């Protein structure tokens, strides 16, 4: 299991966290997603076949590109 905390500048409210959580949980191998709208961070726990690259690509596709990975 890997855990990564992503900084996502385009997060502006709790709906953003909800959207991101729904999208990331649909990736096979993603186990847990928690987000904080105040710090604009999302923490993702994942295992194979999920990878950081896949997670990053999905977020970029929905306009929540992480700035720290
Ligand atoms: Cu929002």
XYZ file of C-alpha atoms and ligand atoms in Angstrom:
70
model
C 0.000 0.000 0.000
C 1.200 3.478 -0.863
C -0.062 6.746 0.538
C 0.392 10.065 -1.199
C -0.787 13.543 -0.245
C -1.484 15.750 -3.240
C -1.739 19.518 -3.244
C -4.443 20.623 -5.677
C -4.670 24.421 -6.040
C -7.986 24.333 -7.931
C -9.886 22.908 -4.942
C -12.289 25.620 -3.790
C -15.035 23.923 -1.791
C -16.380 20.642 -0.429
C -17.951 19.803 -3.789
C -14.484 19.677 -5.303
C -13.450 17.163 -2.645
C -16.567 15.118 -3.395
C -15.885 15.109 -7.148
C -12.232 14.188 -6.672
C -13.105 11.415 -4.204
C -15.692 9.909 -6.571
C -13.305 9.980 -9.536
C -10.341 8.548 -7.656
C -12.368 5.792 -5.967
C -13.391 4.594 -9.438
C -9.736 3.704 -10.177
C -9.032 0.016 -9.530
C -6.566 -0.238 -6.646
C -7.475 3.020 -4.929
C -8.519 2.095 -1.391
C -9.144 5.353 0.398
C -9.397 9.056 -0.431
C -9.605 11.857 2.092
C -9.574 15.535 1.268
C -9.354 18.866 3.013
C -10.681 21.949 1.264
C -8.891 24.363 3.638
C -5.417 23.061 2.880
C -6.386 22.029 -0.687
C -4.923 18.600 -0.199
C -6.123 15.105 -0.982
C -4.594 11.987 0.552
C -4.873 8.801 -1.461
C -4.152 5.245 -0.328
C -3.627 2.900 -3.244
C -2.216 -0.405 -4.361
C -1.491 -1.999 -7.735
C -2.774 -1.737 -10.406
C -3.242 1.927 -9.428
C -0.179 4.134 -9.820
C 0.631 7.714 -8.992
C 0.781 8.417 -12.729
C -2.773 7.126 -13.277
C -4.035 9.159 -10.326
C -2.299 12.247 -11.633
C -3.719 11.744 -15.145
C -7.291 11.329 -13.881
C -7.003 14.483 -11.765
C -5.543 16.462 -14.652
C -8.380 15.297 -16.913
C -11.000 16.719 -14.533
C -9.062 19.981 -14.028
C -7.716 19.175 -10.579
C -4.072 18.914 -11.489
C -1.844 18.328 -8.462
C 1.011 20.805 -8.065
C 3.370 18.689 -5.977
C 3.818 15.495 -7.997
Cu -15.626 23.184 -5.244
